[in-house]
Every structure is written in structure tokens, then in C-alpha cells.
Amino acid sequence: MTQGEPVNGLSVDVEDWFQVGAFETVIGREDWPSLTSRVERNCDAILALFGASGVKATFFTLGWIAERHPALLRRIAEAGHEIASHGWDHERVFRLGATAFAADLDRASKALEDASGQRVTGYRAPSFSIDARTPWAFDVLAEQGYAYSSSVAPIAHDHYGWREAPRFAFRPLSDSPLVEIPVTTAMLGSRRLAAGGGGFFRVLPYAFSRWAIRQVNREEGRPAVFYFHPWEVDPEQPRVPNAPLRSRLRHYTNLDVMAAKLEQLLGDFRWGRMDALAAIEATRAAPLQPDLRPGLREAA
Ligand SMILES: [Zn+2]
């Protein structure tokens, strides 16, 4: 780690092992209350890891979790981390529509603020579900007073992605200071590679992530945005036997080495909260080019 390199954004998407998008075909929302929660023990392990490394981070948390685990939200906030919104119950934005999205955001932020005592100014869409299908999403976020969103994966992926979106911070609306900070990608030739965490970080060798974040920090001079989930540090979580094979392979690979990889990552780079990163990036975020504004292409 070198002083002078950008401070990267460290984030945890706080959801329980049974709330993962990849399992939604076999575990319904109506099943959630009867399943054994592991989110508190996993978040406490993450808080200990962050505390030992002396880093602060942002916890994008479901409102559903905040309502049931207010003491956890207080512990996160009291340790100096940012509480931000991951929506109410992980419904993807492109499935909600503008009115339902506004209600989902509002319900989540009330629960998060009640539990933590912090004001919520940041949002991450479940499964990076703000994309070309949701032209109204940024307007709704701006109306509700959000300072930033980190909800776009500027890449093509089987579950998500808005492949034409800018790779770095941008202003999606001409009449609002709202800034979108996409999750990190690295360039290999002309190809964008997902490099911001999740399954990629866990499954691929650590050297790939180190190479990618270095490229972004040193060659492009920009901060990286990294994310992971509490269930990723939990090798003992219950198995979901009837989930699709591909989801199971992705979900359960390398859970036992995740904590050690994270420790290395925290030591190799500079890390901080997303709200601090957003304030810096807002000063140089470019307006979204008109031809990239979601919905315009479809409407034309
Ligand atoms: Zn999520």
C-alpha cells in the first residue's frame, strides 16, 4: 500500500444466507422468518476483522434485517461504519417499477434509521439491478434525498449488468447532485472484467483482484469499489440442496479461505466508507452522456 493512492470504497451487502438472489427459485420470502439467521454472528466476525485492520466501511443493509436485528445495526454504527440501504427485501429494482421502488426505499430507510440512529444517504440496488431497464430509478433516489448510489455493474453478466454504463463515478441526472459510483471493473485490452468482489473475489486467485485494483488505483488514478456478503465468511452455513447446480457451485466455493483473503486485501490497499468516497468522487463525476441515459434507446 502506498500513501497517495486513492482510498477505495469498502462495502458489505448485509443479507442472510437464505436471501441470496441465486436461491430465490427454491427459498421464497415466506420461508425467511422460519430459517435460522446467521447474519449477526457473521457481521460480528466482519466487525472484528475490520477493527483489527483499522478500516471503516459501508454496510448496505436490507430493511428486513434492520427491523429484526436492531442491536446489530447499532453495533455497526457505534464502530464507526456507515449504514446505507440495500432496499427492503432484496427485490430487484427492474422488477419493482417506479412507485413500488419509492415505497421499498422509504420503508427500508425508516427501518435502518430507526435501528441505527444514523441518517441513510447511500443506496445499493439488490443484485446491481439499476440498468437500462430502470430509467426512473435515479429520479426516485434523488427525490428521496440520496447523496449517492452504488448500484450499477458496468459489465455484461448472466444475472445483471448495464454494459454501456461508465466505469467510474457519474451524475445520472442533470438537475441533481446525485452521484452513481459503479462497482469496479478492470480493463484487459478492450474487455471489462468484473473486479469489485462478490463471487469473483472468492473464486479466483487473490492475485487477480490485487492486479485489478492496482490497475485502477495506479494506472487510472481512481478508487475501486469492493463488496462482499456476510455469508461469504461463513463456511458452516446451512446448505441449500435443491438449488441450481451452478448457483451452488458459485455460492459454496472457497468460503473457508475468504476471511484470510479479505485480511490480505485490507492490508494491501487503502479503504474507507462509501459516503466519504462519494463526496470526493462527486467533485469529478462526469454527467451521464445523453445517449446512455436509460430508457432513451428503447424509447427512440
Ligand atoms: Zn444483495
PDB file of C-alpha atoms and ligand atoms in Angstrom:
ATOM      1  CA  MET A   1       0.000   0.000   0.000  1.00  0.00           C
ATOM      2  CA  THR A   2       1.328   3.435  -0.916  1.00  0.00           C
ATOM      3  CA  GLN A   3       0.280   6.761   0.549  1.00  0.00           C
ATOM      4  CA  GLY A   4      -1.025   8.949  -2.231  1.00  0.00           C
ATOM      5  CA  GLU A   5      -3.021   6.123  -3.761  1.00  0.00           C
ATOM      6  CA  PRO A   6      -6.794   6.636  -3.691  1.00  0.00           C
ATOM      7  CA  VAL A   7      -8.831   5.469  -0.705  1.00  0.00           C
ATOM      8  CA  ASN A   8     -11.035   2.677  -2.042  1.00  0.00           C
ATOM      9  CA  GLY A   9     -14.644   2.045  -1.065  1.00  0.00           C
ATOM     10  CA  LEU A  10     -15.192  -1.000   1.156  1.00  0.00           C
ATOM     11  CA  SER A  11     -18.729  -2.332   1.381  1.00  0.00           C
ATOM     12  CA  VAL A  12     -20.696  -5.232   2.832  1.00  0.00           C
ATOM     13  CA  ASP A  13     -24.114  -6.119   1.400  1.00  0.00           C
ATOM     14  CA  VAL A  14     -25.895  -7.229   4.560  1.00  0.00           C
ATOM     15  CA  GLU A  15     -28.305 -10.063   3.847  1.00  0.00           C
ATOM     16  CA  ASP A  16     -28.677 -13.526   5.355  1.00  0.00           C
ATOM     17  CA  TRP A  17     -27.649 -16.802   3.688  1.00  0.00           C
ATOM     18  CA  PHE A  18     -31.251 -17.521   2.653  1.00  0.00           C
ATOM     19  CA  GLN A  19     -31.809 -14.118   0.993  1.00  0.00           C
ATOM     20  CA  VAL A  20     -29.349 -14.628  -1.843  1.00  0.00           C
ATOM     21  CA  GLY A  21     -30.779 -13.965  -5.310  1.00  0.00           C
ATOM     22  CA  ALA A  22     -29.319 -17.224  -6.647  1.00  0.00           C
ATOM     23  CA  PHE A  23     -31.536 -19.249  -4.262  1.00  0.00           C
ATOM     24  CA  GLU A  24     -34.797 -17.414  -4.875  1.00  0.00           C
ATOM     25  CA  THR A  25     -36.223 -20.228  -7.002  1.00  0.00           C
ATOM     26  CA  VAL A  26     -36.060 -22.625  -4.020  1.00  0.00           C
ATOM     27  CA  ILE A  27     -36.438 -20.333  -0.956  1.00  0.00           C
ATOM     28  CA  GLY A  28     -39.387 -17.937  -1.007  1.00  0.00           C
ATOM     29  CA  ARG A  29     -39.715 -14.756   1.083  1.00  0.00           C
ATOM     30  CA  GLU A  30     -42.488 -16.521   3.030  1.00  0.00           C
ATOM     31  CA  ASP A  31     -39.859 -19.059   4.208  1.00  0.00           C
ATOM     32  CA  TRP A  32     -37.434 -16.450   5.565  1.00  0.00           C
ATOM     33  CA  PRO A  33     -38.870 -15.986   9.089  1.00  0.00           C
ATOM     34  CA  SER A  34     -38.602 -19.730   9.827  1.00  0.00           C
ATOM     35  CA  LEU A  35     -34.929 -20.089   8.797  1.00  0.00           C
ATOM     36  CA  THR A  36     -32.056 -19.831  11.252  1.00  0.00           C
ATOM     37  CA  SER A  37     -30.418 -16.441  10.961  1.00  0.00           C
ATOM     38  CA  ARG A  38     -26.631 -16.251  10.864  1.00  0.00           C
ATOM     39  CA  VAL A  39     -26.281 -12.605   9.918  1.00  0.00           C
ATOM     40  CA  GLU A  40     -25.374 -11.344  13.414  1.00  0.00           C
ATOM     41  CA  ARG A  41     -22.560 -13.803  14.035  1.00  0.00           C
ATOM     42  CA  ASN A  42     -21.206 -13.246  10.517  1.00  0.00           C
ATOM     43  CA  CYS A  43     -21.348  -9.450  10.780  1.00  0.00           C
ATOM     44  CA  ASP A  44     -19.655  -9.621  14.185  1.00  0.00           C
ATOM     45  CA  ALA A  45     -16.809 -11.596  12.582  1.00  0.00           C
ATOM     46  CA  ILE A  46     -16.554  -8.913   9.890  1.00  0.00           C
ATOM     47  CA  LEU A  47     -16.579  -6.128  12.503  1.00  0.00           C
ATOM     48  CA  ALA A  48     -13.704  -7.885  14.291  1.00  0.00           C
ATOM     49  CA  LEU A  49     -11.776  -8.191  11.012  1.00  0.00           C
ATOM     50  CA  PHE A  50     -12.329  -4.519  10.166  1.00  0.00           C
ATOM     51  CA  GLY A  51     -11.435  -3.491  13.711  1.00  0.00           C
ATOM     52  CA  ALA A  52      -8.159  -5.454  13.607  1.00  0.00           C
ATOM     53  CA  SER A  53      -7.262  -3.815  10.279  1.00  0.00           C
ATOM     54  CA  GLY A  54      -8.380  -0.378  11.441  1.00  0.00           C
ATOM     55  CA  VAL A  55     -10.665   0.186   8.436  1.00  0.00           C
ATOM     56  CA  LYS A  56     -14.110   1.777   8.202  1.00  0.00           C
ATOM     57  CA  ALA A  57     -16.652   0.546   5.674  1.00  0.00           C
ATOM     58  CA  THR A  58     -20.233   0.889   4.481  1.00  0.00           C
ATOM     59  CA  PHE A  59     -22.848  -1.735   5.338  1.00  0.00           C
ATOM     60  CA  PHE A  60     -25.596  -1.715   2.683  1.00  0.00           C
ATOM     61  CA  THR A  61     -28.293  -3.403   4.746  1.00  0.00           C
ATOM     62  CA  LEU A  62     -31.759  -4.759   3.998  1.00  0.00           C
ATOM     63  CA  GLY A  63     -34.594  -3.043   5.861  1.00  0.00           C
ATOM     64  CA  TRP A  64     -35.920  -6.548   6.627  1.00  0.00           C
ATOM     65  CA  ILE A  65     -32.673  -7.240   8.536  1.00  0.00           C
ATOM     66  CA  ALA A  66     -32.718  -3.875  10.356  1.00  0.00           C
ATOM     67  CA  GLU A  67     -36.246  -4.491  11.655  1.00  0.00           C
ATOM     68  CA  ARG A  68     -35.286  -7.881  13.104  1.00  0.00           C
ATOM     69  CA  HIS A  69     -31.724  -7.127  14.252  1.00  0.00           C
ATOM     70  CA  PRO A  70     -31.660  -3.545  15.571  1.00  0.00           C
ATOM     71  CA  ALA A  71     -28.858  -4.330  18.047  1.00  0.00           C
ATOM     72  CA  LEU A  72     -26.630  -5.420  15.168  1.00  0.00           C
ATOM     73  CA  LEU A  73     -27.287  -2.131  13.363  1.00  0.00           C
ATOM     74  CA  ARG A  74     -26.311  -0.225  16.498  1.00  0.00           C
ATOM     75  CA  ARG A  75     -23.074  -2.220  16.868  1.00  0.00           C
ATOM     76  CA  ILE A  76     -22.120  -1.472  13.256  1.00  0.00           C
ATOM     77  CA  ALA A  77     -22.880   2.234  13.649  1.00  0.00           C
ATOM     78  CA  GLU A  78     -21.109   2.505  17.009  1.00  0.00           C
ATOM     79  CA  ALA A  79     -17.949   1.000  15.477  1.00  0.00           C
ATOM     80  CA  GLY A  80     -17.817   3.994  13.117  1.00  0.00           C
ATOM     81  CA  HIS A  81     -19.132   2.366   9.960  1.00  0.00           C
ATOM     82  CA  GLU A  82     -21.754   3.762   7.605  1.00  0.00           C
ATOM     83  CA  ILE A  83     -25.256   2.272   7.475  1.00  0.00           C
ATOM     84  CA  ALA A  84     -26.709   2.528   3.971  1.00  0.00           C
ATOM     85  CA  SER A  85     -29.674   0.957   2.198  1.00  0.00           C
ATOM     86  CA  HIS A  86     -29.844  -2.300   0.242  1.00  0.00           C
ATOM     87  CA  GLY A  87     -33.625  -1.996  -0.158  1.00  0.00           C
ATOM     88  CA  TRP A  88     -36.351  -3.696   1.886  1.00  0.00           C
ATOM     89  CA  ASP A  89     -36.288  -7.394   0.979  1.00  0.00           C
ATOM     90  CA  HIS A  90     -33.882  -7.725  -1.944  1.00  0.00           C
ATOM     91  CA  GLU A  91     -36.420  -7.302  -4.720  1.00  0.00           C
ATOM     92  CA  ARG A  92     -34.565  -6.214  -7.837  1.00  0.00           C
ATOM     93  CA  VAL A  93     -35.242  -2.650  -8.958  1.00  0.00           C
ATOM     94  CA  PHE A  94     -36.176  -3.608 -12.513  1.00  0.00           C
ATOM     95  CA  ARG A  95     -38.969  -5.812 -11.127  1.00  0.00           C
ATOM     96  CA  LEU A  96     -40.478  -3.063  -8.972  1.00  0.00           C
ATOM     97  CA  GLY A  97     -41.392  -0.130 -11.192  1.00  0.00           C
ATOM     98  CA  ALA A  98     -41.065   3.499 -10.046  1.00  0.00           C
ATOM     99  CA  THR A  99     -43.900   3.616  -7.494  1.00  0.00           C
ATOM    100  CA  ALA A 100     -43.062   0.344  -5.787  1.00  0.00           C
ATOM    101  CA  PHE A 101     -39.354   1.261  -5.827  1.00  0.00           C
ATOM    102  CA  ALA A 102     -40.106   4.525  -3.997  1.00  0.00           C
ATOM    103  CA  ALA A 103     -42.123   2.622  -1.368  1.00  0.00           C
ATOM    104  CA  ASP A 104     -39.397  -0.023  -0.979  1.00  0.00           C
ATOM    105  CA  LEU A 105     -36.712   2.655  -0.459  1.00  0.00           C
ATOM    106  CA  ASP A 106     -38.806   4.569   2.025  1.00  0.00           C
ATOM    107  CA  ARG A 107     -39.703   1.513   4.096  1.00  0.00           C
ATOM    108  CA  ALA A 108     -36.053   0.372   4.181  1.00  0.00           C
ATOM    109  CA  SER A 109     -34.562   3.735   5.138  1.00  0.00           C
ATOM    110  CA  LYS A 110     -37.059   4.182   8.002  1.00  0.00           C
ATOM    111  CA  ALA A 111     -36.129   0.781   9.446  1.00  0.00           C
ATOM    112  CA  LEU A 112     -32.391   1.419   9.003  1.00  0.00           C
ATOM    113  CA  GLU A 113     -32.533   4.875  10.570  1.00  0.00           C
ATOM    114  CA  ASP A 114     -34.733   3.718  13.475  1.00  0.00           C
ATOM    115  CA  ALA A 115     -32.357   0.871  14.274  1.00  0.00           C
ATOM    116  CA  SER A 116     -29.017   2.643  13.800  1.00  0.00           C
ATOM    117  CA  GLY A 117     -29.712   6.251  14.672  1.00  0.00           C
ATOM    118  CA  GLN A 118     -27.767   7.211  11.524  1.00  0.00           C
ATOM    119  CA  ARG A 119     -29.190   9.094   8.570  1.00  0.00           C
ATOM    120  CA  VAL A 120     -29.075   6.982   5.413  1.00  0.00           C
ATOM    121  CA  THR A 121     -27.662   8.751   2.327  1.00  0.00           C
ATOM    122  CA  GLY A 122     -26.372   5.839   0.241  1.00  0.00           C
ATOM    123  CA  TYR A 123     -28.081   3.055  -1.680  1.00  0.00           C
ATOM    124  CA  ARG A 124     -27.041  -0.161  -3.393  1.00  0.00           C
ATOM    125  CA  ALA A 125     -29.598  -1.918  -5.547  1.00  0.00           C
ATOM    126  CA  PRO A 126     -30.066  -5.643  -4.867  1.00  0.00           C
ATOM    127  CA  SER A 127     -28.067  -7.600  -7.469  1.00  0.00           C
ATOM    128  CA  PHE A 128     -26.926  -4.324  -9.118  1.00  0.00           C
ATOM    129  CA  SER A 129     -30.394  -4.041 -10.642  1.00  0.00           C
ATOM    130  CA  ILE A 130     -30.266  -0.414 -11.814  1.00  0.00           C
ATOM    131  CA  ASP A 131     -29.648  -0.671 -15.532  1.00  0.00           C
ATOM    132  CA  ALA A 132     -31.041   0.279 -18.922  1.00  0.00           C
ATOM    133  CA  ARG A 133     -34.462  -1.104 -17.875  1.00  0.00           C
ATOM    134  CA  THR A 134     -34.915   1.374 -14.994  1.00  0.00           C
ATOM    135  CA  PRO A 135     -34.860   4.916 -16.451  1.00  0.00           C
ATOM    136  CA  TRP A 136     -36.814   6.219 -13.413  1.00  0.00           C
ATOM    137  CA  ALA A 137     -34.597   4.784 -10.663  1.00  0.00           C
ATOM    138  CA  PHE A 138     -32.177   7.695 -10.304  1.00  0.00           C
ATOM    139  CA  ASP A 139     -35.056  10.213 -10.233  1.00  0.00           C
ATOM    140  CA  VAL A 140     -36.626   8.314  -7.331  1.00  0.00           C
ATOM    141  CA  LEU A 141     -33.308   8.231  -5.436  1.00  0.00           C
ATOM    142  CA  ALA A 142     -32.807  11.974  -5.992  1.00  0.00           C
ATOM    143  CA  GLU A 143     -36.370  12.726  -4.847  1.00  0.00           C
ATOM    144  CA  GLN A 144     -35.720  10.852  -1.603  1.00  0.00           C
ATOM    145  CA  GLY A 145     -32.558  12.844  -0.949  1.00  0.00           C
ATOM    146  CA  TYR A 146     -29.890  10.214  -1.512  1.00  0.00           C
ATOM    147  CA  ALA A 147     -26.357  11.589  -1.983  1.00  0.00           C
ATOM    148  CA  TYR A 148     -25.066   8.561  -3.820  1.00  0.00           C
ATOM    149  CA  SER A 149     -25.862   5.182  -5.263  1.00  0.00           C
ATOM    150  CA  SER A 150     -23.510   2.290  -5.951  1.00  0.00           C
ATOM    151  CA  SER A 151     -25.956   0.181  -7.904  1.00  0.00           C
ATOM    152  CA  VAL A 152     -24.538  -0.261 -11.388  1.00  0.00           C
ATOM    153  CA  ALA A 153     -22.340  -3.101 -12.629  1.00  0.00           C
ATOM    154  CA  PRO A 154     -20.951  -1.696 -15.901  1.00  0.00           C
ATOM    155  CA  ILE A 155     -20.480  -5.115 -17.408  1.00  0.00           C
ATOM    156  CA  ALA A 156     -22.343  -7.973 -19.091  1.00  0.00           C
ATOM    157  CA  HIS A 157     -23.108 -10.819 -16.653  1.00  0.00           C
ATOM    158  CA  ASP A 158     -25.689 -13.580 -16.650  1.00  0.00           C
ATOM    159  CA  HIS A 159     -27.688 -12.137 -13.728  1.00  0.00           C
ATOM    160  CA  TYR A 160     -27.087  -8.410 -14.036  1.00  0.00           C
ATOM    161  CA  GLY A 161     -25.200  -5.622 -15.712  1.00  0.00           C
ATOM    162  CA  TRP A 162     -25.511  -2.405 -17.715  1.00  0.00           C
ATOM    163  CA  ARG A 163     -22.668  -2.937 -20.084  1.00  0.00           C
ATOM    164  CA  GLU A 164     -22.543   0.530 -21.679  1.00  0.00           C
ATOM    165  CA  ALA A 165     -22.539   2.433 -18.364  1.00  0.00           C
ATOM    166  CA  PRO A 166     -19.446   4.478 -17.409  1.00  0.00           C
ATOM    167  CA  ARG A 167     -16.874   2.594 -15.335  1.00  0.00           C
ATOM    168  CA  PHE A 168     -16.335   5.435 -12.873  1.00  0.00           C
ATOM    169  CA  ALA A 169     -18.483   7.900 -10.932  1.00  0.00           C
ATOM    170  CA  PHE A 170     -21.085   9.752 -12.973  1.00  0.00           C
ATOM    171  CA  ARG A 171     -24.009  12.125 -12.493  1.00  0.00           C
ATOM    172  CA  PRO A 172     -27.068  10.406 -13.926  1.00  0.00           C
ATOM    173  CA  LEU A 173     -29.348  13.468 -13.659  1.00  0.00           C
ATOM    174  CA  SER A 174     -28.720  16.971 -14.980  1.00  0.00           C
ATOM    175  CA  ASP A 175     -30.772  18.621 -12.210  1.00  0.00           C
ATOM    176  CA  SER A 176     -29.439  16.741  -9.153  1.00  0.00           C
ATOM    177  CA  PRO A 177     -26.083  16.277  -7.380  1.00  0.00           C
ATOM    178  CA  LEU A 178     -26.810  12.541  -7.033  1.00  0.00           C
ATOM    179  CA  VAL A 179     -23.707  10.542  -7.960  1.00  0.00           C
ATOM    180  CA  GLU A 180     -23.576   6.909  -9.087  1.00  0.00           C
ATOM    181  CA  ILE A 181     -20.392   5.010  -8.237  1.00  0.00           C
ATOM    182  CA  PRO A 182     -20.328   1.767 -10.213  1.00  0.00           C
ATOM    183  CA  VAL A 183     -18.749  -1.373  -8.808  1.00  0.00           C
ATOM    184  CA  THR A 184     -15.182  -1.837 -10.020  1.00  0.00           C
ATOM    185  CA  THR A 185     -14.189  -3.306 -13.343  1.00  0.00           C
ATOM    186  CA  ALA A 186     -10.660  -3.681 -14.721  1.00  0.00           C
ATOM    187  CA  MET A 187      -9.648  -3.482 -18.361  1.00  0.00           C
ATOM    188  CA  LEU A 188      -7.920  -6.352 -20.102  1.00  0.00           C
ATOM    189  CA  GLY A 189      -7.311  -4.980 -23.575  1.00  0.00           C
ATOM    190  CA  SER A 190     -10.731  -3.694 -24.604  1.00  0.00           C
ATOM    191  CA  ARG A 191     -12.605  -6.091 -22.266  1.00  0.00           C
ATOM    192  CA  ARG A 192     -14.166  -5.088 -18.980  1.00  0.00           C
ATOM    193  CA  LEU A 193     -13.635  -7.638 -16.222  1.00  0.00           C
ATOM    194  CA  ALA A 194     -15.659  -7.699 -13.006  1.00  0.00           C
ATOM    195  CA  ALA A 195     -13.167  -6.912 -10.248  1.00  0.00           C
ATOM    196  CA  GLY A 196     -15.232  -5.453  -7.419  1.00  0.00           C
ATOM    197  CA  GLY A 197     -15.719  -8.518  -5.279  1.00  0.00           C
ATOM    198  CA  GLY A 198     -18.529 -10.983  -4.727  1.00  0.00           C
ATOM    199  CA  GLY A 199     -18.018 -14.422  -6.207  1.00  0.00           C
ATOM    200  CA  PHE A 200     -15.182 -13.253  -8.451  1.00  0.00           C
ATOM    201  CA  PHE A 201     -13.023 -12.332  -5.469  1.00  0.00           C
ATOM    202  CA  ARG A 202     -13.807 -15.551  -3.624  1.00  0.00           C
ATOM    203  CA  VAL A 203     -13.446 -17.975  -6.530  1.00  0.00           C
ATOM    204  CA  LEU A 204     -10.467 -16.513  -8.448  1.00  0.00           C
ATOM    205  CA  PRO A 205      -6.930 -16.374  -7.033  1.00  0.00           C
ATOM    206  CA  TYR A 206      -6.256 -13.321  -4.859  1.00  0.00           C
ATOM    207  CA  ALA A 207      -3.562 -12.195  -7.327  1.00  0.00           C
ATOM    208  CA  PHE A 208      -6.281 -11.324  -9.861  1.00  0.00           C
ATOM    209  CA  SER A 209      -8.022  -8.903  -7.511  1.00  0.00           C
ATOM    210  CA  ARG A 210      -4.725  -7.350  -6.451  1.00  0.00           C
ATOM    211  CA  TRP A 211      -3.730  -6.831 -10.101  1.00  0.00           C
ATOM    212  CA  ALA A 212      -7.130  -5.327 -10.951  1.00  0.00           C
ATOM    213  CA  ILE A 213      -7.319  -2.907  -8.022  1.00  0.00           C
ATOM    214  CA  ARG A 214      -3.718  -1.822  -8.586  1.00  0.00           C
ATOM    215  CA  GLN A 215      -4.510  -1.102 -12.218  1.00  0.00           C
ATOM    216  CA  VAL A 216      -7.488   1.031 -11.239  1.00  0.00           C
ATOM    217  CA  ASN A 217      -5.579   2.870  -8.467  1.00  0.00           C
ATOM    218  CA  ARG A 218      -2.225   3.392 -10.151  1.00  0.00           C
ATOM    219  CA  GLU A 219      -2.840   3.474 -13.889  1.00  0.00           C
ATOM    220  CA  GLU A 220      -6.267   5.087 -13.857  1.00  0.00           C
ATOM    221  CA  GLY A 221      -5.835   7.047 -10.622  1.00  0.00           C
ATOM    222  CA  ARG A 222      -9.343   6.168  -9.400  1.00  0.00           C
ATOM    223  CA  PRO A 223     -10.697   4.460  -6.291  1.00  0.00           C
ATOM    224  CA  ALA A 224     -12.005   0.911  -6.507  1.00  0.00           C
ATOM    225  CA  VAL A 225     -15.388  -0.110  -5.085  1.00  0.00           C
ATOM    226  CA  PHE A 226     -15.344  -3.535  -3.462  1.00  0.00           C
ATOM    227  CA  TYR A 227     -18.181  -5.561  -1.918  1.00  0.00           C
ATOM    228  CA  PHE A 228     -18.821  -8.885  -0.230  1.00  0.00           C
ATOM    229  CA  HIS A 229     -21.548 -10.550   1.848  1.00  0.00           C
ATOM    230  CA  PRO A 230     -21.693 -11.795   5.461  1.00  0.00           C
ATOM    231  CA  TRP A 231     -22.489 -15.363   4.316  1.00  0.00           C
ATOM    232  CA  GLU A 232     -19.212 -15.430   2.374  1.00  0.00           C
ATOM    233  CA  VAL A 233     -17.212 -15.666   5.619  1.00  0.00           C
ATOM    234  CA  ASP A 234     -19.388 -18.494   6.958  1.00  0.00           C
ATOM    235  CA  PRO A 235     -18.276 -21.999   5.861  1.00  0.00           C
ATOM    236  CA  GLU A 236     -20.778 -23.560   8.327  1.00  0.00           C
ATOM    237  CA  GLN A 237     -23.907 -22.022   6.831  1.00  0.00           C
ATOM    238  CA  PRO A 238     -26.778 -24.427   6.064  1.00  0.00           C
ATOM    239  CA  ARG A 239     -26.600 -25.921   2.575  1.00  0.00           C
ATOM    240  CA  VAL A 240     -29.472 -25.450   0.120  1.00  0.00           C
ATOM    241  CA  PRO A 241     -29.501 -28.862  -1.547  1.00  0.00           C
ATOM    242  CA  ASN A 242     -32.161 -28.296  -4.201  1.00  0.00           C
ATOM    243  CA  ALA A 243     -30.738 -25.034  -5.589  1.00  0.00           C
ATOM    244  CA  PRO A 244     -29.497 -24.998  -9.199  1.00  0.00           C
ATOM    245  CA  LEU A 245     -26.064 -26.633  -9.510  1.00  0.00           C
ATOM    246  CA  ARG A 246     -24.466 -23.517 -10.955  1.00  0.00           C
ATOM    247  CA  SER A 247     -25.696 -21.389  -8.047  1.00  0.00           C
ATOM    248  CA  ARG A 248     -24.452 -23.952  -5.534  1.00  0.00           C
ATOM    249  CA  LEU A 249     -21.000 -24.076  -7.154  1.00  0.00           C
ATOM    250  CA  ARG A 250     -20.738 -20.300  -7.058  1.00  0.00           C
ATOM    251  CA  HIS A 251     -22.113 -19.923  -3.553  1.00  0.00           C
ATOM    252  CA  TYR A 252     -20.081 -22.528  -1.661  1.00  0.00           C
ATOM    253  CA  THR A 253     -16.644 -22.313  -3.289  1.00  0.00           C
ATOM    254  CA  ASN A 254     -13.784 -21.050  -1.079  1.00  0.00           C
ATOM    255  CA  LEU A 255     -15.927 -19.928   1.878  1.00  0.00           C
ATOM    256  CA  ASP A 256     -13.189 -21.299   4.143  1.00  0.00           C
ATOM    257  CA  VAL A 257     -10.455 -19.060   2.696  1.00  0.00           C
ATOM    258  CA  MET A 258     -12.497 -15.868   2.382  1.00  0.00           C
ATOM    259  CA  ALA A 259     -11.516 -14.330   5.731  1.00  0.00           C
ATOM    260  CA  ALA A 260      -7.795 -14.776   5.015  1.00  0.00           C
ATOM    261  CA  LYS A 261      -8.188 -13.287   1.526  1.00  0.00           C
ATOM    262  CA  LEU A 262     -10.041 -10.300   2.962  1.00  0.00           C
ATOM    263  CA  GLU A 263      -7.324  -9.742   5.536  1.00  0.00           C
ATOM    264  CA  GLN A 264      -4.744  -9.606   2.761  1.00  0.00           C
ATOM    265  CA  LEU A 265      -6.901  -7.234   0.718  1.00  0.00           C
ATOM    266  CA  LEU A 266      -7.393  -4.892   3.667  1.00  0.00           C
ATOM    267  CA  GLY A 267      -3.630  -4.779   4.229  1.00  0.00           C
ATOM    268  CA  ASP A 268      -2.649  -4.269   0.574  1.00  0.00           C
ATOM    269  CA  PHE A 269      -4.808  -1.209  -0.190  1.00  0.00           C
ATOM    270  CA  ARG A 270      -6.332   1.857   1.466  1.00  0.00           C
ATOM    271  CA  TRP A 271     -10.035   1.503   2.373  1.00  0.00           C
ATOM    272  CA  GLY A 272     -12.824   3.712   3.653  1.00  0.00           C
ATOM    273  CA  ARG A 273     -16.566   4.365   3.792  1.00  0.00           C
ATOM    274  CA  MET A 274     -18.579   4.866   0.635  1.00  0.00           C
ATOM    275  CA  ASP A 275     -20.038   8.206   1.774  1.00  0.00           C
ATOM    276  CA  ALA A 276     -16.507   9.648   2.064  1.00  0.00           C
ATOM    277  CA  LEU A 277     -15.583   8.246  -1.328  1.00  0.00           C
ATOM    278  CA  ALA A 278     -18.787   9.616  -2.848  1.00  0.00           C
ATOM    279  CA  ALA A 279     -18.038  13.123  -1.572  1.00  0.00           C
ATOM    280  CA  ILE A 280     -14.639  13.037  -3.315  1.00  0.00           C
ATOM    281  CA  GLU A 281     -15.897  11.417  -6.500  1.00  0.00           C
ATOM    282  CA  ALA A 282     -18.806  13.886  -6.742  1.00  0.00           C
ATOM    283  CA  THR A 283     -16.285  16.660  -7.434  1.00  0.00           C
ATOM    284  CA  ARG A 284     -15.142  14.971 -10.630  1.00  0.00           C
ATOM    285  CA  ALA A 285     -18.085  12.835 -11.702  1.00  0.00           C
ATOM    286  CA  ALA A 286     -18.960  13.415 -15.342  1.00  0.00           C
ATOM    287  CA  PRO A 287     -22.583  13.912 -16.422  1.00  0.00           C
ATOM    288  CA  LEU A 288     -24.062  10.798 -17.974  1.00  0.00           C
ATOM    289  CA  GLN A 289     -23.899  11.200 -21.743  1.00  0.00           C
ATOM    290  CA  PRO A 290     -27.423  11.762 -23.065  1.00  0.00           C
ATOM    291  CA  ASP A 291     -27.252   8.761 -25.389  1.00  0.00           C
ATOM    292  CA  LEU A 292     -26.531   6.498 -22.401  1.00  0.00           C
ATOM    293  CA  ARG A 293     -29.478   7.656 -20.302  1.00  0.00           C
ATOM    294  CA  PRO A 294     -31.527   4.588 -19.522  1.00  0.00           C
ATOM    295  CA  GLY A 295     -34.701   4.271 -21.481  1.00  0.00           C
ATOM    296  CA  LEU A 296     -33.795   6.681 -24.253  1.00  0.00           C
ATOM    297  CA  ARG A 297     -32.614   3.948 -26.545  1.00  0.00           C
ATOM    298  CA  GLU A 298     -35.755   1.905 -26.013  1.00  0.00           C
ATOM    299  CA  ALA A 299     -37.951   4.974 -26.438  1.00  0.00           C
ATOM    300  CA  ALA A 300     -36.245   6.041 -29.673  1.00  0.00           C
TER     301      ALA A 300
HETATM  302 ZN    ZN B   1     -27.631  -8.243  -2.083  1.00  0.00          ZN
END
